[in-house]
Amino acid sequence: MTKMNATISLIVLMSLTLTSVFIGFFMSDGILLNNGLEIWLILITIIIKGQQIVDIFMELKCAPRLWRALLLSYVIIIPIIIGLIYWV
């Protein structure tokens, strides 16, 4: 991984974190979005952040497919389960 890729990934992670904070803090009273949409937007940002961490920082993009698939499935399945629990 080059230094430029790490910097870009870090900027993406920070911007997604700030987006989650913005959605959770400023839109929590339901004026701009309903609560269901807010939680799904936050969970989507969590999935993207998890994918970035697995592929870029843990450098599993070139790892055996099983390990990468296990970690990426965890990053996708857990937020979906949380969203479904919140929705039900």
Coordinates of C-alpha atoms in Angstrom, one line a residue:
M1 CA 0.0 0.0 0.0
T2 CA 1.4 3.4 -1.0
K3 CA 1.3 6.4 1.3
M4 CA -1.1 8.1 -1.1
N5 CA -3.6 5.2 -0.9
A6 CA -3.4 5.2 2.9
T7 CA -4.0 9.0 3.0
I8 CA -7.0 8.8 0.7
S9 CA -8.5 5.9 2.6
L10 CA -8.0 7.8 5.9
I11 CA -9.7 10.9 4.5
V12 CA -12.6 8.7 3.3
L13 CA -12.9 7.1 6.7
M14 CA -12.9 10.4 8.5
S15 CA -15.5 11.9 6.1
L16 CA -17.8 8.9 6.6
T17 CA -17.4 9.2 10.3
L18 CA -18.3 12.9 10.2
T19 CA -21.3 12.0 8.0
S20 CA -22.5 9.5 10.6
V21 CA -22.1 12.1 13.3
F22 CA -24.0 14.6 11.2
I23 CA -26.8 12.3 10.5
G24 CA -27.1 11.1 14.1
F25 CA -26.8 14.5 15.7
F26 CA -28.5 17.0 13.5
M27 CA -31.2 14.8 12.0
S28 CA -32.1 12.9 15.2
D29 CA -35.2 14.9 15.8
G30 CA -36.7 13.6 12.6
I31 CA -37.1 17.0 10.9
L32 CA -35.1 16.2 7.7
L33 CA -35.4 12.4 7.6
N34 CA -37.5 9.8 9.4
N35 CA -35.7 7.6 12.0
G36 CA -35.7 4.5 9.9
L37 CA -33.9 6.2 7.0
E38 CA -31.3 7.7 9.4
I39 CA -30.4 4.4 10.9
W40 CA -30.0 2.8 7.5
L41 CA -27.8 5.6 6.2
I42 CA -25.6 5.3 9.3
L43 CA -25.4 1.5 8.8
I44 CA -24.4 1.9 5.1
T45 CA -21.6 4.2 6.2
I46 CA -20.5 1.6 8.7
I47 CA -20.4 -1.1 6.0
I48 CA -18.3 1.1 3.7
K49 CA -15.9 2.0 6.6
G50 CA -15.6 -1.7 7.5
Q51 CA -14.8 -2.6 3.8
Q52 CA -12.1 0.1 3.7
I53 CA -10.6 -1.1 7.0
V54 CA -10.5 -4.8 5.8
D55 CA -9.2 -4.0 2.3
I56 CA -6.8 -1.1 2.9
F57 CA -5.5 -1.1 6.5
M58 CA -5.6 -4.9 7.1
E59 CA -4.4 -5.4 3.5
L60 CA -6.7 -8.4 3.0
K61 CA -7.4 -7.4 -0.6
C62 CA -4.6 -9.8 -1.6
A63 CA -5.1 -12.3 1.1
P64 CA -6.7 -15.7 0.7
R65 CA -10.3 -15.4 -0.4
L66 CA -11.7 -17.2 2.7
W67 CA -10.2 -14.8 5.2
R68 CA -11.3 -11.7 3.2
A69 CA -14.8 -13.2 2.7
L70 CA -15.2 -14.0 6.4
L71 CA -14.2 -10.5 7.5
L72 CA -16.2 -8.7 4.8
S73 CA -19.3 -10.8 5.6
Y74 CA -19.0 -9.9 9.2
V75 CA -18.8 -6.2 8.2
I76 CA -21.9 -6.6 6.1
I77 CA -24.0 -9.0 8.2
I78 CA -23.7 -7.4 11.6
P79 CA -25.0 -3.9 10.5
I80 CA -27.8 -5.5 8.6
I81 CA -28.9 -7.5 11.7
I82 CA -28.7 -4.3 13.8
G83 CA -30.9 -2.5 11.2
L84 CA -33.4 -5.3 11.1
I85 CA -33.6 -5.4 14.9
Y86 CA -34.1 -1.6 14.9
W87 CA -36.7 -1.9 12.2
V88 CA -38.8 -4.7 13.9

